[in-house]
Amino acid sequence: MFVYNSDNVSIEIESGSYGDIIKQLGKLKIAIAADVEGEYFDLSAPLSKDGKITAITASSEIGLEIVRHSAAHLMAQAIENIWSGAKFGIGPCIKDGFYYDVEMPLGVVLNDEDLPRIEAEMKRLSKESIPVTRKELSYEDAIIFFEGRKDPYKVELINEIRSVSSDKDGKVTLYFQGNYVDLCRGPHIPDTSWIKHFKLLSVAGAYWRGKSENIMLTRVYGTAFADSESLALHIKRLEEARARDHRKLGRDLDLFSLSEEAPGFPFFHPKGMMILNKLTDFWRREHRKRGYTEIRTPLILDRALWMRSGHWDHYKDNMYFTEIDERPFAVKPMNCPGGIIVYKSRMRSYRDLPLRMAELGIVHRHELSGVLHGLMRVRCFTQDDAHLYCRPEQIKEEVIGIMNLCEYIYKTVFGFNYHVELSTCPENHMGTAKQWEIAENSLKEALEAAGAKYKLNPGDGAFYGPKIDFHLEDCIGRTWQCGTIQLDFQMPERFDLHYISHDGKEHRPVMLHRTVLGSLERFLGILIENFAGAFPFWIAPVQAKILTISDEYIKWARDVETILKGWGINAEADLRAEKLGKKIRDAQVEKIPYMLIVGEKETETRTISVRERSAGDIGSMTMDKLRELFEEVFDPTK
C-alpha cells in the first residue's frame, strides 16, 4: 500500500507508476517527472516510496535540468543517426544548457557548420514522440551490453561506478530512446516531444575525463528551454554577450593581448594597466579605511610548506614546481601559507587581534589549455587576498565587516546586484566533524546577524573550511563568483599558530581567508563585459579626449590637455589632420567618456565645447565649469 499527499489530496494505491498518481491529481499533461519528498522519479517508474508527491513541470528549476539532460540524449541520438559509429562520453546538463562529448568516426571532423544539420535531425526525432524508457541492469550485464555496442566510454564509467560502490552486485540504469541507448541515473522526459525549444551553440575540444593524457573528444554545446519565449530571450542574451566579449573589446580598446608564446598569461597594455592601477589604488584606500595592513610574500616557497598546509594533497596537480640548489620549491597558487609565515614572525597578543593582513599576491595555477578563456580563466593572476586572524568571539563581527565591504564595492561603487551562497563540508576535507560544525554555525550566525539571504550549497566548501561566496549579476543577467569568505580552523592548527591571551596562556587563533574582487584580471574582464568597454569615468583609461577642428587650434588643445592632466584627469589630444566628424566617431568607438572640441571660438574665449559619450553635445564651458563637472563624476569612492 502506497500513500501520497498533494494539494490536500490523499491517495492510496496498491501498485502502479508515479504517472498514475500524477494522473489522479489531474496534472499528467504538464508533468515530465515526479518529486516525492525531494527524490525524483520518471513518470513510468513503479511506485516505491510513500510521501508528498509533486508534479515536476518543464519550466521548474529541476524540470529544466531534466529537459536539458534529455536534450543532450536527443542530440546524441541525432549525431548517431547522421554519423554511424560515433561514440559518446559524458553528456550532462550545465547552467543554461547541456553538452555531450563525442568521439566522431574516423575521418569526420565536426564543426559549427554541422550544427544546423544536427538540429534538423533533433527536430525530426522530437516530432516522432519517441518514448523514453528506463531499464536496470547488473554491472556485469551492463558491461556486456555496452561492449556489444563497441562503447568503451560507457564500459569505463560502469567499471568506475562498481569500483566505488559498497554493493559490488549493484545495478545501473539505462535509458532507451528508439535506436539510442545511454547510461544514465535519470529521471528523463516521458518522450521526445517534450524537447521542442532548443538551440545548438558551438563545438569545442575536450579531453576525456578532463585529463590531457586522454583522447581529445568533440564537445557539442546546446541549450534548451520549456518555451520559445525563454529560448529567444536566452539567444538574445548570448548575442549580447558575444558583442561584449572582453577578448574582442580588450583588443579593440588596446587594453590587453593574448599570445601563443604564453598561453594563459595575459599581456597588459598601457591603457589596461591604467584601469588595473586605479582598481588597486581604490583597493588599498578602502582597506586602509577598514584597518587592514598590506604585506607581500614570495612567489616561490619550499615544497614542504605546501605539504604542511594541505595544498599538496588537494591541489598539487594545479601547481608549478622548480628546484633551487637541489631543494624542491613550488610556485604559489595561493597566498595563505606566505601570510601565515608573516603571522608567525613574532609573538601575537590578544590585543593585536583581529589582525587583518591584505595582499595583492601574484599566483600561478596550472589550468588545462582547453579551459583557458581570456582574462576569465588564466594561469597567472593577481589575487586580491586577505587573511584575518581573530579570537573565536570575534568571528561574527569580522565576517559582517567583510560582507559590508563587499556590499559597498559591488553595489555602491560598481552597481552590481549579487546573491550569497553558503558552502558546507566537502567529502574530501581536513579536520573533525566537530570543527566543521562549529565553523559552519559561525558563518550561519554571521549571515543571519547581517540579515543576509543566502542559498545553501552543501558539500562545496574549501577542503579546510566552509565558505560564503558572493555571486555578482551583470547587466545582461549572467552571474560571476567573485568574493569569498572562508573560515579555517585547520591552518592555525597545522602551522601551530598562537596568541597570548589576557590569562597569559597561549591560545589558537581562527583564520579567515577572503577575497572581494577575486582575481584582478578576471574582475577587469567582468567590468569590460558589464560596461561593454564604456567604463565609468573614474576608471576609464582615457577620460577625456581633446579634438581640434584644424591645426590652427593645436596650441589651445595642448594647453587644455596640460590643465586636465594637472587635475589628475587621463586626457589625450587628437591632433590629426582629420575632419571633426571622424575624430568624434573614433572617440565614440574608443568609448571615451568626454570629448572636448576646440575651434576658433573656443580658442578666442579660452573655453571648450563638451560632448558626453551617451548624451552627446552638452554645451560650451569655461575651464572652471568643466572642472566642476569632472569633480562631480571623478571618483565616487573618495
XYZ file of C-alpha atoms in Angstrom:
638
model
C 0.000 0.000 0.000
C 1.421 3.397 -1.058
C 0.080 6.681 0.320
C 0.607 10.056 -1.396
C -0.435 13.552 -0.421
C -0.519 16.613 -2.640
C -2.698 19.728 -2.702
C -4.569 18.445 0.362
C -5.493 15.278 -1.542
C -4.623 11.874 -0.077
C -4.269 8.954 -2.475
C -3.893 5.283 -1.508
C -2.860 2.814 -4.180
C -1.701 -0.813 -4.191
C 0.577 -0.609 -7.242
C 1.225 1.335 -10.401
C 3.535 4.116 -11.548
C 4.215 7.661 -10.428
C 2.481 8.788 -13.598
C -0.698 7.083 -12.326
C -0.618 9.253 -9.189
C 0.075 12.422 -11.195
C -2.842 11.490 -13.480
C -5.201 11.194 -10.482
C -4.064 14.672 -9.445
C -5.072 15.941 -12.900
C -1.557 17.117 -13.787
C -0.318 14.487 -16.216
C -0.463 16.869 -19.188
C 2.003 19.308 -17.575
C 4.279 16.835 -15.773
C 7.558 15.442 -17.040
C 8.574 13.671 -13.803
C 7.543 13.243 -10.168
C 9.024 14.680 -6.975
C 8.461 12.518 -3.882
C 9.869 14.159 -0.770
C 12.817 15.600 -2.744
C 13.559 12.411 -4.675
C 12.882 12.490 -8.424
C 11.290 9.695 -10.460
C 10.316 9.026 -14.070
C 6.561 9.048 -14.558
C 6.811 5.443 -15.784
C 8.780 4.296 -12.714
C 6.948 1.776 -10.478
C 5.834 3.057 -7.085
C 8.480 2.549 -4.404
C 8.161 5.350 -1.848
C 5.401 6.959 0.209
C 5.192 10.686 0.809
C 4.116 14.021 -0.558
C 4.194 13.979 -4.345
C 4.622 16.968 -6.644
C 4.399 17.122 -10.431
C 7.668 18.375 -11.932
C 6.917 20.739 -14.810
C 9.323 21.568 -17.633
C 9.578 25.213 -16.586
C 10.584 24.480 -12.968
C 14.235 24.529 -11.924
C 14.575 20.747 -11.682
C 12.309 20.360 -14.705
C 14.645 22.456 -16.844
C 17.563 20.283 -15.727
C 15.635 17.176 -16.812
C 14.709 18.763 -20.158
C 18.314 19.798 -20.807
C 19.754 16.444 -19.816
C 17.184 14.785 -22.085
C 18.121 17.234 -24.863
C 21.722 16.030 -24.572
C 20.443 12.482 -25.197
C 18.358 13.663 -28.146
C 21.390 15.415 -29.619
C 23.482 12.267 -29.197
C 20.772 10.214 -30.928
C 20.740 12.709 -33.815
C 24.548 12.576 -34.152
C 24.466 8.771 -34.087
C 21.793 8.740 -36.800
C 23.844 11.031 -39.041
C 27.291 9.568 -38.335
C 27.056 5.880 -37.590
C 29.895 4.751 -35.351
C 30.028 7.873 -33.175
C 30.871 7.031 -29.549
C 29.633 9.039 -26.582
C 31.393 10.007 -23.375
C 29.560 12.204 -20.866
C 26.572 14.460 -21.606
C 25.405 16.464 -18.595
C 23.163 19.459 -18.228
C 25.033 22.602 -17.192
C 23.974 26.123 -16.279
C 21.617 27.319 -19.030
C 22.248 24.321 -21.251
C 23.946 20.991 -21.893
C 26.812 19.374 -23.785
C 27.933 15.956 -24.948
C 31.494 14.729 -25.515
C 31.689 12.632 -28.666
C 34.341 10.561 -30.429
C 33.460 11.032 -34.086
C 34.054 8.239 -36.623
C 37.465 8.184 -38.272
C 37.819 11.000 -40.797
C 34.836 13.006 -39.539
C 35.605 16.448 -38.089
C 32.602 18.112 -36.505
C 32.418 21.924 -36.592
C 29.902 24.734 -36.107
C 28.705 24.424 -39.721
C 27.335 20.948 -38.882
C 25.058 22.196 -36.080
C 22.023 23.074 -38.274
C 22.083 19.533 -39.689
C 22.097 18.031 -36.182
C 19.328 20.413 -35.100
C 17.168 19.366 -38.038
C 17.520 15.697 -37.092
C 16.712 16.527 -33.453
C 13.509 18.282 -34.558
C 12.525 15.256 -36.623
C 13.074 12.938 -33.656
C 11.140 15.303 -31.388
C 8.116 15.221 -33.689
C 8.110 11.400 -33.590
C 7.356 11.488 -29.822
C 9.726 8.570 -29.225
C 9.075 7.017 -25.787
C 11.950 7.196 -23.284
C 12.121 4.040 -21.155
C 14.268 3.081 -18.203
C 15.828 -0.319 -17.505
C 18.044 -1.582 -14.688
C 20.929 -3.954 -15.419
C 23.557 -5.503 -13.196
C 27.072 -4.134 -13.561
C 28.130 -7.242 -15.442
C 25.159 -7.283 -17.817
C 25.530 -3.559 -18.498
C 29.215 -4.006 -19.340
C 28.373 -6.866 -21.699
C 25.633 -4.740 -23.280
C 27.896 -1.748 -24.000
C 30.812 -3.938 -25.083
C 28.411 -5.378 -27.651
C 27.731 -1.833 -28.846
C 31.503 -1.160 -29.010
C 31.121 1.687 -26.494
C 34.333 1.833 -24.409
C 33.395 5.050 -22.594
C 30.248 3.618 -21.007
C 32.158 0.455 -20.059
C 34.796 2.570 -18.329
C 32.134 4.543 -16.448
C 30.355 1.389 -15.260
C 33.623 -0.119 -14.035
C 34.321 3.105 -12.148
C 30.834 3.091 -10.583
C 31.322 -0.520 -9.493
C 34.777 0.181 -8.038
C 33.464 2.834 -5.636
C 30.156 1.134 -4.817
C 29.656 -0.648 -1.498
C 27.373 -3.076 -3.351
C 29.536 -4.929 -5.850
C 26.431 -6.722 -7.157
C 24.552 -3.465 -7.677
C 22.815 -2.182 -10.747
C 22.994 0.749 -13.153
C 20.193 2.324 -15.143
C 19.972 2.591 -18.906
C 17.610 4.776 -20.911
C 16.273 3.562 -24.256
C 15.091 6.082 -26.860
C 14.356 4.383 -30.166
C 17.665 3.100 -31.509
C 19.631 5.136 -28.932
C 20.681 3.823 -25.514
C 22.504 5.718 -22.773
C 23.870 5.021 -19.324
C 22.153 7.478 -17.000
C 20.737 7.851 -13.495
C 17.748 9.886 -14.739
C 14.999 10.851 -14.493
C 14.087 11.798 -18.059
C 11.144 13.120 -20.030
C 8.382 10.640 -20.949
C 9.007 11.034 -24.693
C 10.983 13.200 -27.123
C 8.060 15.524 -27.906
C 8.860 17.448 -24.713
C 12.063 18.755 -26.316
C 10.929 21.457 -28.721
C 12.686 24.667 -27.764
C 16.422 24.128 -28.195
C 19.443 25.524 -29.970
C 22.897 24.076 -30.578
C 25.533 26.693 -29.864
C 29.120 25.654 -30.512
C 31.699 22.923 -30.942
C 34.900 22.647 -28.921
C 37.543 20.111 -27.974
C 37.632 18.375 -24.594
C 39.910 15.694 -23.202
C 38.119 12.582 -21.982
C 37.565 12.993 -18.219
C 39.393 16.336 -18.419
C 42.854 14.696 -18.466
C 45.343 15.813 -21.100
C 46.833 12.319 -21.407
C 43.464 11.045 -22.678
C 41.943 11.250 -26.147
C 40.599 14.593 -27.343
C 36.839 14.350 -27.893
C 34.469 16.738 -29.648
C 32.245 18.660 -27.232
C 28.966 19.953 -28.648
C 27.178 22.626 -26.592
C 23.493 23.442 -26.693
C 20.684 24.975 -24.710
C 17.018 24.116 -24.188
C 14.016 25.744 -22.522
C 10.408 24.970 -21.716
C 9.023 27.595 -24.114
C 10.027 29.547 -27.201
C 9.986 32.938 -25.446
C 12.587 31.840 -22.873
C 14.760 30.352 -25.608
C 14.564 33.543 -27.695
C 15.469 35.678 -24.674
C 18.443 33.446 -23.914
C 19.668 33.568 -27.525
C 19.377 37.356 -27.428
C 21.459 37.415 -24.245
C 24.079 35.199 -25.865
C 24.272 37.572 -28.836
C 24.651 40.488 -26.428
C 27.356 38.557 -24.573
C 29.234 37.990 -27.831
C 29.088 41.713 -28.565
C 30.508 42.343 -25.088
C 33.215 39.655 -25.276
C 36.112 41.040 -23.248
C 38.664 39.384 -25.513
C 37.415 41.316 -28.553
C 36.893 44.588 -26.642
C 40.238 44.193 -24.910
C 41.883 44.035 -28.317
C 39.784 46.810 -29.877
C 40.338 49.171 -26.922
C 44.050 48.255 -26.698
C 43.783 47.038 -23.085
C 45.495 43.651 -23.216
C 46.538 40.895 -25.569
C 46.990 37.137 -25.514
C 49.816 35.307 -27.208
C 50.560 31.718 -28.189
C 54.039 32.308 -26.759
C 52.455 32.456 -23.283
C 49.082 30.647 -23.214
C 47.096 31.657 -20.161
C 49.427 34.550 -19.325
C 47.891 37.860 -20.480
C 49.930 40.877 -21.592
C 48.588 44.205 -20.305
C 48.991 47.314 -22.439
C 49.271 50.882 -21.049
C 45.514 51.506 -21.067
C 44.806 48.186 -19.399
C 47.385 48.989 -16.728
C 45.697 52.347 -16.118
C 42.493 50.530 -15.165
C 44.286 47.937 -13.040
C 46.236 50.670 -11.246
C 43.036 52.577 -10.496
C 41.468 49.411 -9.146
C 44.461 48.705 -6.918
C 44.598 52.326 -5.677
C 40.914 52.049 -4.788
C 41.505 48.633 -3.163
C 44.332 49.974 -0.992
C 42.377 53.048 0.039
C 39.333 51.039 1.121
C 41.424 48.509 3.039
C 43.329 51.186 4.921
C 39.986 52.689 5.992
C 38.970 49.324 7.426
C 42.076 48.608 9.463
C 43.954 46.308 7.078
C 47.713 46.302 6.739
C 49.313 45.246 3.454
C 52.002 42.596 3.081
C 53.857 40.932 0.219
C 55.065 37.340 0.266
C 57.440 35.429 -2.066
C 56.319 33.917 -5.341
C 58.211 30.666 -4.659
C 58.148 28.755 -1.379
C 59.610 25.465 -0.142
C 57.524 22.479 -1.216
C 57.389 21.272 2.409
C 55.267 24.328 3.256
C 52.596 23.257 0.762
C 52.632 19.717 2.126
C 52.109 21.065 5.629
C 49.273 23.373 4.557
C 47.376 20.538 2.846
C 47.568 22.117 -0.604
C 49.899 19.322 -1.731
C 47.259 16.656 -1.134
C 44.393 18.671 -2.576
C 45.954 20.939 -5.204
C 49.319 19.636 -6.430
C 48.006 18.852 -9.942
C 47.348 22.591 -10.394
C 50.769 23.755 -9.165
C 54.092 24.570 -10.839
C 57.366 23.336 -9.364
C 61.016 24.189 -9.572
C 64.282 23.287 -7.861
C 66.867 25.612 -6.356
C 70.194 24.273 -5.064
C 68.744 20.741 -5.268
C 65.896 21.782 -2.968
C 62.272 21.421 -4.191
C 60.143 24.564 -4.360
C 56.631 25.348 -5.584
C 55.275 28.466 -7.273
C 52.421 29.638 -5.082
C 48.849 29.010 -6.266
C 47.520 30.769 -3.130
C 48.835 33.392 -0.739
C 47.748 31.886 2.591
C 50.913 29.924 3.615
C 53.068 33.009 2.994
C 50.709 35.110 5.115
C 50.950 32.529 7.902
C 54.745 32.895 7.934
C 54.295 36.647 8.410
C 51.928 35.973 11.320
C 54.464 33.621 12.910
C 57.321 36.111 12.548
C 56.592 37.426 16.052
C 54.513 36.509 19.082
C 50.998 37.944 18.883
C 48.875 39.239 21.760
C 45.110 39.142 22.098
C 45.378 42.924 21.841
C 46.707 42.516 18.261
C 43.563 40.658 17.206
C 41.754 40.897 14.953
C 44.801 41.168 12.715
C 43.804 41.935 9.107
C 46.627 41.359 6.609
C 45.898 42.013 2.926
C 47.981 41.099 -0.097
C 47.745 41.713 -3.823
C 49.587 38.481 -4.472
C 50.516 37.145 -7.901
C 49.674 33.437 -8.052
C 50.113 30.754 -10.694
C 47.807 27.814 -11.325
C 48.257 25.100 -13.915
C 44.982 25.161 -15.828
C 44.339 22.823 -18.750
C 44.667 24.568 -22.102
C 41.080 23.680 -23.019
C 39.604 25.750 -20.159
C 41.677 28.908 -20.682
C 39.432 31.835 -21.568
C 40.752 35.371 -21.990
C 41.073 37.021 -18.572
C 38.348 34.845 -17.044
C 40.481 31.689 -16.779
C 44.227 32.256 -16.777
C 47.354 30.630 -15.378
C 48.733 33.731 -13.692
C 46.692 36.362 -11.875
C 46.695 38.857 -9.036
C 44.575 37.709 -6.104
C 43.013 40.470 -4.028
C 43.634 38.480 -0.891
C 43.425 38.994 2.840
C 43.806 36.795 5.875
C 42.264 37.785 9.157
C 43.387 36.258 12.440
C 40.913 36.614 15.268
C 39.620 35.198 18.520
C 36.578 32.883 18.262
C 34.292 35.527 19.760
C 35.367 37.974 17.025
C 34.331 35.780 14.079
C 30.831 37.176 13.649
C 31.928 40.820 13.696
C 34.781 40.191 11.250
C 32.582 38.267 8.804
C 29.967 41.038 8.903
C 32.731 43.594 8.272
C 33.832 41.710 5.149
C 30.222 41.451 3.976
C 29.794 45.201 4.395
C 32.938 45.792 2.313
C 31.558 43.505 -0.405
C 28.201 45.314 -0.363
C 29.939 48.685 -0.733
C 32.219 47.637 -3.578
C 29.778 45.504 -5.535
C 26.616 47.555 -5.215
C 27.517 51.133 -4.248
C 30.623 51.549 -6.378
C 30.027 49.280 -9.391
C 26.240 48.869 -9.341
C 26.136 45.056 -9.310
C 23.341 43.062 -7.759
C 24.544 39.863 -6.138
C 23.451 36.823 -4.189
C 25.166 34.883 -1.435
C 25.791 31.147 -1.057
C 26.980 29.211 1.994
C 29.038 26.145 1.048
C 29.473 23.387 3.613
C 31.793 20.443 4.309
C 33.031 18.650 1.164
C 33.633 14.932 1.025
C 37.392 15.446 0.716
C 38.206 17.659 3.711
C 40.595 18.176 6.586
C 39.570 18.377 10.235
C 36.966 16.840 12.509
C 33.196 16.845 12.175
C 33.002 18.945 15.354
C 35.316 21.619 13.917
C 33.218 21.782 10.748
C 30.003 22.035 12.737
C 31.373 24.983 14.736
C 32.734 26.666 11.613
C 29.508 26.269 9.630
C 27.381 27.517 12.531
C 29.670 30.543 12.943
C 29.125 31.573 9.313
C 25.374 30.973 9.558
C 25.180 33.165 12.669
C 27.077 35.962 10.899
C 24.827 35.758 7.842
C 21.698 35.833 9.967
C 23.004 38.667 12.158
C 23.660 40.677 8.989
C 20.159 39.931 7.728
C 21.603 38.355 4.594
C 19.550 35.980 2.485
C 21.633 33.057 1.323
C 21.426 29.821 -0.606
C 22.834 26.652 0.972
C 25.356 24.864 -1.235
C 26.009 21.521 0.518
C 29.396 19.848 0.104
C 31.066 22.656 -1.848
C 33.236 24.190 0.884
C 37.030 24.525 0.677
C 38.959 21.490 1.888
C 39.934 23.371 5.057
C 36.661 25.113 5.906
C 33.150 26.284 4.951
C 32.771 29.432 2.904
C 30.447 32.244 1.929
C 30.560 33.052 -1.792
C 29.332 36.225 -3.495
C 27.886 35.870 -7.000
C 27.633 39.112 -8.977
C 24.944 39.616 -11.602
C 25.957 41.704 -14.594
C 23.739 43.906 -16.758
C 22.648 41.025 -19.024
C 21.817 38.620 -16.207
C 24.972 36.500 -16.063
C 26.453 35.646 -12.658
C 30.108 35.681 -11.663
C 31.510 34.274 -8.428
C 33.994 36.842 -7.123
C 34.208 37.334 -3.374
C 34.581 34.582 -0.797
C 34.926 34.299 2.975
C 36.408 31.013 4.216
C 36.522 30.099 7.903
C 39.537 27.967 8.741
C 40.430 26.077 11.921
C 42.878 23.804 10.065
C 45.744 26.094 9.007
C 46.204 27.588 12.507
C 46.398 24.030 13.828
C 48.726 22.699 11.119
C 51.089 25.655 11.499
C 50.728 25.793 15.290
C 49.618 29.436 15.404
C 49.136 31.100 18.784
C 48.413 34.348 20.512
C 48.903 35.202 24.163
C 45.528 35.795 25.778
C 44.694 38.024 28.751
C 45.229 34.978 31.008
C 48.874 34.811 29.915
C 48.370 31.478 28.142
C 48.734 30.541 24.505
C 45.501 30.203 22.519
C 44.805 29.224 18.933
C 43.505 31.988 16.605
C 40.813 31.437 13.991
C 41.772 32.279 10.405
C 39.505 33.904 7.809
C 40.572 33.731 4.163
C 38.793 36.272 1.965
C 38.752 37.947 -1.395
C 36.437 40.694 -2.622
C 37.392 41.383 -6.234
C 38.890 37.901 -6.510
C 41.340 37.826 -9.412
C 42.002 41.426 -10.535
C 42.434 40.201 -14.093
C 39.119 38.348 -14.059
C 37.370 41.284 -12.384
C 38.655 43.519 -15.191
C 37.195 41.042 -17.702
C 33.855 41.199 -15.889
C 33.924 45.012 -15.913
C 34.756 45.097 -19.632
C 31.755 42.898 -20.430
C 29.375 44.507 -17.933
C 30.060 48.016 -19.252
C 30.712 46.835 -22.844
C 34.022 48.722 -22.625
C 32.298 52.014 -21.747
C 33.885 52.300 -18.315
C 32.663 54.672 -15.622
C 34.551 57.964 -15.762
C 36.669 57.253 -12.679
C 38.324 54.096 -14.070
C 38.257 54.897 -17.804
C 41.805 54.659 -19.211
C 41.215 57.837 -21.242
C 38.672 60.052 -19.513
C 38.680 62.970 -21.935
C 39.909 63.477 -25.485
C 40.542 66.971 -26.899
C 39.552 67.208 -30.571
C 40.868 70.012 -32.778
C 38.823 71.320 -35.687
C 42.036 72.226 -37.546
C 45.764 72.696 -36.963
C 45.273 76.381 -36.081
C 43.933 75.389 -32.671
C 46.619 72.887 -31.604
C 48.162 75.338 -29.097
C 44.946 75.720 -27.061
C 44.296 71.962 -27.335
C 47.724 71.229 -25.835
C 47.104 73.768 -23.092
C 43.784 72.085 -22.247
C 45.495 68.701 -22.153
C 48.115 70.030 -19.730
C 45.478 71.606 -17.487
C 43.436 68.383 -17.362
C 46.475 66.277 -16.506
C 47.215 68.725 -13.729
C 43.760 67.970 -12.341
C 44.552 64.247 -12.381
C 42.477 63.536 -15.491
C 43.708 60.987 -18.040
C 43.482 63.196 -21.127
C 44.683 62.874 -24.704
C 44.677 65.366 -27.570
C 43.689 64.176 -31.038
C 45.701 66.498 -33.281
C 45.354 64.513 -36.506
C 44.597 66.324 -39.756
C 41.182 64.662 -39.958
C 37.670 66.078 -40.149
C 35.999 66.684 -36.803
C 33.231 64.160 -37.587
C 35.754 61.358 -37.980
C 37.525 62.319 -34.750
C 34.188 62.223 -32.890
C 33.307 58.829 -34.392
C 36.728 57.437 -33.474
C 36.382 58.712 -29.898
C 32.940 57.092 -29.691
C 34.401 53.783 -30.890
C 37.080 54.115 -28.194
C 34.231 54.728 -25.707
C 35.807 57.937 -24.349
C 33.560 59.458 -21.622
C 34.084 63.108 -22.687
C 35.098 64.749 -25.970
C 36.312 68.345 -25.708
C 36.136 70.216 -29.013
C 38.495 73.093 -29.718
C 37.953 75.537 -32.595
C 38.161 79.260 -33.334
C 35.546 80.388 -30.792
C 36.941 78.146 -28.025
C 40.493 79.349 -28.641
C 39.470 83.009 -28.531
C 37.371 82.629 -25.343
C 39.585 80.029 -23.656
C 36.610 77.630 -23.436
C 35.766 74.210 -24.784
C 32.673 72.589 -26.346
C 31.806 69.409 -24.462
C 30.312 66.169 -25.769
C 29.392 63.352 -23.384
C 29.655 59.734 -24.535
C 25.945 58.936 -24.370
C 24.250 62.358 -24.020
C 26.016 63.988 -26.956
C 26.605 67.776 -27.064
C 26.158 69.336 -23.598
C 27.355 72.832 -24.473
C 30.262 75.255 -24.216
C 32.065 75.602 -20.875
C 34.808 77.549 -19.211
C 37.618 75.512 -17.734
C 36.332 76.251 -14.242
C 32.900 74.912 -15.160
C 34.486 71.831 -16.732
C 36.398 71.193 -13.529
C 33.165 71.313 -11.532
C 31.637 68.808 -13.952
C 34.582 66.416 -13.627
C 34.633 66.720 -9.841
C 31.016 65.530 -9.752
C 31.849 62.320 -11.638
C 35.553 61.997 -10.864
C 35.669 59.270 -8.229
C 32.620 58.111 -6.272
C 34.857 56.120 -3.930
C 36.603 59.130 -2.373
